[in-house]
Short mmCIF file of C-alpha atoms and ligand atoms in Angstrom, two decimals:
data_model
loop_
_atom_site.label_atom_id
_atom_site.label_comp_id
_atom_site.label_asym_id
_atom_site.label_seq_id
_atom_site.Cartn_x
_atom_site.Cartn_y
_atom_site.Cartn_z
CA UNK O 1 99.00 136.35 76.79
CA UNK O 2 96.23 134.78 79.02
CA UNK O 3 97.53 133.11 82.23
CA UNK O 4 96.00 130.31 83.73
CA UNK O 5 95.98 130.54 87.28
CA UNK O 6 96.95 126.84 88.03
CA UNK O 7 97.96 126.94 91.61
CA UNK O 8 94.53 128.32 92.71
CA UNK O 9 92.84 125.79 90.93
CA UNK O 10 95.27 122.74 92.22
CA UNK O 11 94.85 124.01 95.50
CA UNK O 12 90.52 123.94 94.76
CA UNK O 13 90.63 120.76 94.06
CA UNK O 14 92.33 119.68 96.71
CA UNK O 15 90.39 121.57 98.81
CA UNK O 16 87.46 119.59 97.13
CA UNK O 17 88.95 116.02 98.12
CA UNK O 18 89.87 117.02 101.45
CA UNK O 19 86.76 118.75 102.09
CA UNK O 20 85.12 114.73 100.82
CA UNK O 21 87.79 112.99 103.39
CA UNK O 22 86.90 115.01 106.06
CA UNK O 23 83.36 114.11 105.86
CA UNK O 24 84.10 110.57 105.80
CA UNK O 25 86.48 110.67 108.75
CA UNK O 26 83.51 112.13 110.56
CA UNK O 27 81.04 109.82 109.38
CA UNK O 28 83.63 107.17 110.39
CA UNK O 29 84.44 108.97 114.00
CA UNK O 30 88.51 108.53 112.71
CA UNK O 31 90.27 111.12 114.21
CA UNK O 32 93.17 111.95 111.48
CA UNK O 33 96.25 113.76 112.86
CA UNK O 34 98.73 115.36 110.00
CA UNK O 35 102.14 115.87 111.71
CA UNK O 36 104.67 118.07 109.99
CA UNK O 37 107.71 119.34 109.99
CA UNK O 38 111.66 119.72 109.07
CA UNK O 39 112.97 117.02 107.33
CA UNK O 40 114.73 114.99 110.59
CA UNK O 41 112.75 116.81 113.46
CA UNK O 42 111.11 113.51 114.73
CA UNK O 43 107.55 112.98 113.27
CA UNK O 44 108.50 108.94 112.57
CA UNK O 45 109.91 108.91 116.10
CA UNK O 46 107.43 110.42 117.83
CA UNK O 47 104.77 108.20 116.23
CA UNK O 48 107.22 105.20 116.76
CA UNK O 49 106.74 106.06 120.68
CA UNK O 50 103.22 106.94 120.09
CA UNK O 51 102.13 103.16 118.70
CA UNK O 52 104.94 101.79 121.08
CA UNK O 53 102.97 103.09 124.09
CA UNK O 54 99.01 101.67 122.56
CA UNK O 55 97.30 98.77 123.14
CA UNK O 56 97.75 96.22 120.78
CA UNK O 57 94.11 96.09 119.99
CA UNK O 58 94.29 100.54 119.39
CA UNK O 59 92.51 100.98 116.20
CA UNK O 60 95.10 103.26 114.70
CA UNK O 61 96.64 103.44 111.09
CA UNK O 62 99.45 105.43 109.61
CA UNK O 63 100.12 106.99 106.28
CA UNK O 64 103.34 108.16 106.02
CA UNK O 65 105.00 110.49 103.33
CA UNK O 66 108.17 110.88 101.99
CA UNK O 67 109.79 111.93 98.59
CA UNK O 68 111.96 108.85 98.33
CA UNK O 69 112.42 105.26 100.55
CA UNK O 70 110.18 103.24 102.44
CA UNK O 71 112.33 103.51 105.37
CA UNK O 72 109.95 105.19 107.64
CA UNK O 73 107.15 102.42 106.71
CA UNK O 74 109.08 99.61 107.79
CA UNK O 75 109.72 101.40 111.21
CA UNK O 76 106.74 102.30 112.07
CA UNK O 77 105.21 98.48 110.69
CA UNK O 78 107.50 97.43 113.55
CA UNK O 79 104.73 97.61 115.95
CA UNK O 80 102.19 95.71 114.30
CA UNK O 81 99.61 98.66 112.98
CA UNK O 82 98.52 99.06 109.39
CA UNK O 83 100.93 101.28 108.03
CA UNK O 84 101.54 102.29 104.10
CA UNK O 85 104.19 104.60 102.84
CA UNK O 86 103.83 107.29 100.10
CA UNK O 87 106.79 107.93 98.08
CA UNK O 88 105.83 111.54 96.45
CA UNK O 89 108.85 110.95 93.95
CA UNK O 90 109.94 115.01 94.05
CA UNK O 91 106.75 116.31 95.63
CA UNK O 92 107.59 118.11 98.42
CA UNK O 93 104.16 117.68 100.55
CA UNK O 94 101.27 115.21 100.29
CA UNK O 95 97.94 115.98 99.08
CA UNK O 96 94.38 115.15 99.34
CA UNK O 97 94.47 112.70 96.41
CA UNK O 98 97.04 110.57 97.73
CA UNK O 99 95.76 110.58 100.73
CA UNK O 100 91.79 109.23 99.17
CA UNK O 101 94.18 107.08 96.81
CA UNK O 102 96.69 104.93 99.48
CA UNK O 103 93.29 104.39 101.90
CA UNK O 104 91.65 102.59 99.02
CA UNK O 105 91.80 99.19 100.94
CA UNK O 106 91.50 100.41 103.98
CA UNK O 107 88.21 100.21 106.14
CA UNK O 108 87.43 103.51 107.87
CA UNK O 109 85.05 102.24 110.20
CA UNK O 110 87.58 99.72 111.56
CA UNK O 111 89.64 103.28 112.56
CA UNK O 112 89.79 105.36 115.72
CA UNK O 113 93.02 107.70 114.96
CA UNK O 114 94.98 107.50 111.47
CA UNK O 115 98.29 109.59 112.12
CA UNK O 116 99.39 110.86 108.36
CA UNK O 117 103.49 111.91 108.41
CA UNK O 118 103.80 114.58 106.01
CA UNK O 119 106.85 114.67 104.11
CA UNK O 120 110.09 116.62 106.10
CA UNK O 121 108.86 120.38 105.11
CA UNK O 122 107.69 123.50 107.06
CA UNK O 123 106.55 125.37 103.87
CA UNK O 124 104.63 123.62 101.41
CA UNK O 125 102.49 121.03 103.68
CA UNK O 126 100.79 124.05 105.17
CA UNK O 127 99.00 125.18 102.49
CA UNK O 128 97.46 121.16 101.50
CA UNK O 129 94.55 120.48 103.61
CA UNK O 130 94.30 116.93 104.10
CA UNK O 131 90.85 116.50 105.68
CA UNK O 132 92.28 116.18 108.49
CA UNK O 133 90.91 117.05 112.32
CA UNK O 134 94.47 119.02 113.62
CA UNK O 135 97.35 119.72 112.30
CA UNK O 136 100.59 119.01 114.30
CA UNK O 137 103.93 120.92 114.14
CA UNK O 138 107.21 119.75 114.99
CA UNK O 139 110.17 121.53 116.08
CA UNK O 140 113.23 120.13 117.45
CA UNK O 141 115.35 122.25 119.42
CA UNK O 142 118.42 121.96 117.14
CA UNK O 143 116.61 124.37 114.42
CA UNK O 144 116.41 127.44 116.00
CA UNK O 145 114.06 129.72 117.83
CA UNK O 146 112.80 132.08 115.06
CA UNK O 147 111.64 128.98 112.88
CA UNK O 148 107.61 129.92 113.95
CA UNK O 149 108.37 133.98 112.61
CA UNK O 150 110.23 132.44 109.60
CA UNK O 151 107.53 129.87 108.94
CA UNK O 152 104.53 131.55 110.34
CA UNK O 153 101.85 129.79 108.05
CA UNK O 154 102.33 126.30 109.43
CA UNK O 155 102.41 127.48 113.63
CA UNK O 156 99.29 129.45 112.87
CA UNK O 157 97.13 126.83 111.55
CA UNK O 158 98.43 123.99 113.81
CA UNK O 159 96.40 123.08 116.92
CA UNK O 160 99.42 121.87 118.85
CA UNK O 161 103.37 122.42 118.72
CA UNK O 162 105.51 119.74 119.81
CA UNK O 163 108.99 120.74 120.47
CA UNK O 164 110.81 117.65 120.31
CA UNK O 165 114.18 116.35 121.35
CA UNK O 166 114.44 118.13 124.40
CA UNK O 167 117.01 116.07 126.02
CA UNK O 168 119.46 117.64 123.54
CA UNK O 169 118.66 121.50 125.46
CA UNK O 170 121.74 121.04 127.82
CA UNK O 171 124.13 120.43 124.57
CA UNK O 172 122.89 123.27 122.26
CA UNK O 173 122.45 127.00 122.66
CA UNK O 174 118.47 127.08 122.05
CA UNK O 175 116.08 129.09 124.20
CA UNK O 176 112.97 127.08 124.04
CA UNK O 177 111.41 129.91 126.04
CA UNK O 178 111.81 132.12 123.38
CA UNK O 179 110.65 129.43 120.88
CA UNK O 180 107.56 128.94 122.41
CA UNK O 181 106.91 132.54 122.79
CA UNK O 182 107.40 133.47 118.95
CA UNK O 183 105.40 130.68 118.50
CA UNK O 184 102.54 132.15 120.38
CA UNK O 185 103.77 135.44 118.27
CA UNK O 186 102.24 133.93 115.76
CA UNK O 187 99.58 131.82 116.69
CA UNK O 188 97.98 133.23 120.55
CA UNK O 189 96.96 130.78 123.14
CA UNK O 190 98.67 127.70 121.02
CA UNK O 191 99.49 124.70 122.90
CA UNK O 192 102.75 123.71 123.66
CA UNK O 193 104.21 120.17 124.66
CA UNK O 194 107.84 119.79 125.05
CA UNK O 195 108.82 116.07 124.64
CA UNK O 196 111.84 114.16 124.14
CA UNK O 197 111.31 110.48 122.41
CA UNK O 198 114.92 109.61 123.69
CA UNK O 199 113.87 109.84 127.68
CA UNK O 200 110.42 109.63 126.96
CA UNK O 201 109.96 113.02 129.43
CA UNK O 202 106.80 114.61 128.29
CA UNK O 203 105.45 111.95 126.33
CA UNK O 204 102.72 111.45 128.36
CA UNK O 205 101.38 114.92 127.72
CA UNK O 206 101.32 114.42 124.06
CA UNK O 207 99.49 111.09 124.43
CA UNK O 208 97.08 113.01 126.75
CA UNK O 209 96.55 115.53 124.01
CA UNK O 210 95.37 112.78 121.63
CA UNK O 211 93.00 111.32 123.87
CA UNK O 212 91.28 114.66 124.65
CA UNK O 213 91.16 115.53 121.26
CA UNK O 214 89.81 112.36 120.24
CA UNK O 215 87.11 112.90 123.31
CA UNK O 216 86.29 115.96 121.33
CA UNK O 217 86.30 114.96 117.94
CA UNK O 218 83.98 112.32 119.05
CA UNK O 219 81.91 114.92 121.25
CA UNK O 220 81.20 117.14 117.69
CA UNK O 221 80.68 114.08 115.61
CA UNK O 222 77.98 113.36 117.34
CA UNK O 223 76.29 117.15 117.42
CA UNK O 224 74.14 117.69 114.30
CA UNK O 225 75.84 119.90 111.49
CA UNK O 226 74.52 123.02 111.34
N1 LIG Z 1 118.24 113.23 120.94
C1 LIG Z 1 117.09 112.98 120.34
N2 LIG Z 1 117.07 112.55 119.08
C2 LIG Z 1 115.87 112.33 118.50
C3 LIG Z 1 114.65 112.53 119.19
N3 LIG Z 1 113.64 112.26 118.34
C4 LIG Z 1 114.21 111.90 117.18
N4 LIG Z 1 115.55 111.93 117.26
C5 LIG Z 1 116.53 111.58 116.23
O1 LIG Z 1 116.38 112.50 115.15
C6 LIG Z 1 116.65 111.84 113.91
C7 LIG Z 1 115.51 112.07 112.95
O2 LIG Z 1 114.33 111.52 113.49
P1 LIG Z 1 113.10 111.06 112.59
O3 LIG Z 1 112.04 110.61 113.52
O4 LIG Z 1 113.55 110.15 111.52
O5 LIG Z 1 112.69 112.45 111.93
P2 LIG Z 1 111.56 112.73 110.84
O6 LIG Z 1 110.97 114.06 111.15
O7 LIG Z 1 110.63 111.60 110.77
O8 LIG Z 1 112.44 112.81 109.52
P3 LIG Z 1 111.90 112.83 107.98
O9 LIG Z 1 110.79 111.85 107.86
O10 LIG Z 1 113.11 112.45 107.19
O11 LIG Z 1 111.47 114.25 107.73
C8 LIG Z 1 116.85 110.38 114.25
O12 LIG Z 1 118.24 110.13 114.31
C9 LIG Z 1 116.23 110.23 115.62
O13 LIG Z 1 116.80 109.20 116.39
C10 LIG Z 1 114.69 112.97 120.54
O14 LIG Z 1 113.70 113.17 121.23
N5 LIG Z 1 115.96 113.18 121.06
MG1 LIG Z 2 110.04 110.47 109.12
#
């Protein structure tokens, strides 16, 4: 019997599309940041304080992804950005056509940042390139310290870890040192920002972290690919 090895190709083609988005982010100077993680670790949240804290005239978008509801749209529309949900129906990440498919009516070149929420996952998201510039991982301190050695694919290709709802260390018996340093177990010299959306305390260095790396993005957009 011959198999057909359909998972490589999927994953081709969406390497393919992703590799096409990527190029027109660039072209566009949008910086596109794909946040994952758990199911109920804070992405919508964090963005929610994210938009809460931009100008009104920020030239940001979302795209947010989940398997089922539109619940998470119609919090983050709250704050006046474009915003569109995508309800997977059972998939359990998003891919690089959806992604091309729900920015159909959008205008790139009216975009500086477009934030994509992936759906709540640690597994499957890591292995769907989205075209985006970084990837962002979140981990809330009510899932454990070993989830970077358990998950290891998703902390290693992530530029940044946020480990969120820090307010909640007092109340739960989580060693965020130890967290962080299986995280850098698995992925050396990665950056760290601990933040808590409830007290706002270390927002600011997550909003600093998307300024620089827009700085950047913007820095190798305009050097000539080699
Ligand atoms: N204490 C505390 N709770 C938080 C914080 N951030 C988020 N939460 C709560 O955590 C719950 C889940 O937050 P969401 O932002 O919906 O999580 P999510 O990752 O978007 O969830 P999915 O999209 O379903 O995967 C909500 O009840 C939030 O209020 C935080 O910093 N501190
Ligand atoms: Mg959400």
């Amino acid at each position: 019997m011959n198999r057909v090895p359909l998972e490589k190709k999927v994953l081709s083609e969406n390497d393919r599309i992703a590799a096409v988005l990527r190029e027109r982010f660039r072209q566009n100077g949008v910086l596109c940041v794909n946040l994952i993680s758990s199911p109920g670790s804070g992405k919508t949240t964090l963005l929610e304080r994210t938009l809460e804290a931009l100008p009104p005239d920020a030239r940001v978008a979302v795209l947010t992804g989940d398997i089922q509801t539109e619940n998470d749209a119609a919090r983050l529309k709250r704050f006046g950005f474009p915003v569109k949900q995508i309800t997977t129906g059972g998939t359990c990440h998003l891919d690089a056509r959806m992604i091309e498919r729900h920015l159909e009516d959008w205008k790139l070149e009216d975009l500086d940042i477009l934030f994509i929420e992936n759906v709540g996952n640690l597994v499957c998201p890591a292995s769907y390139d989205l075209g985006e510039a970084a990837k962002v991982v979140i981990l809330s301190v009510t899932e454990g310290e070993d989830k970077p050695l358990k998950y290891p694919s998703i902390f290693f290709k992530s530029e940044v870890m946020v480990l969120s709802k820090t307010d909640l260390l007092p109340y739960v018996p989580f060693d965020a040192n130890a967290a962080e340093e299986n995280a850098r177990r698995v992925h050396p010299g990665m950056e760290i920002l601990r933040v808590s959306c409830l007290t706002r305390i270390g927002l600011a260095s997550w909003l600093k972290w998307l300024e620089c790396k827009r700085s950047e993005y913007l820095q190798l957009k305009a050097e000539p690919v080699a």
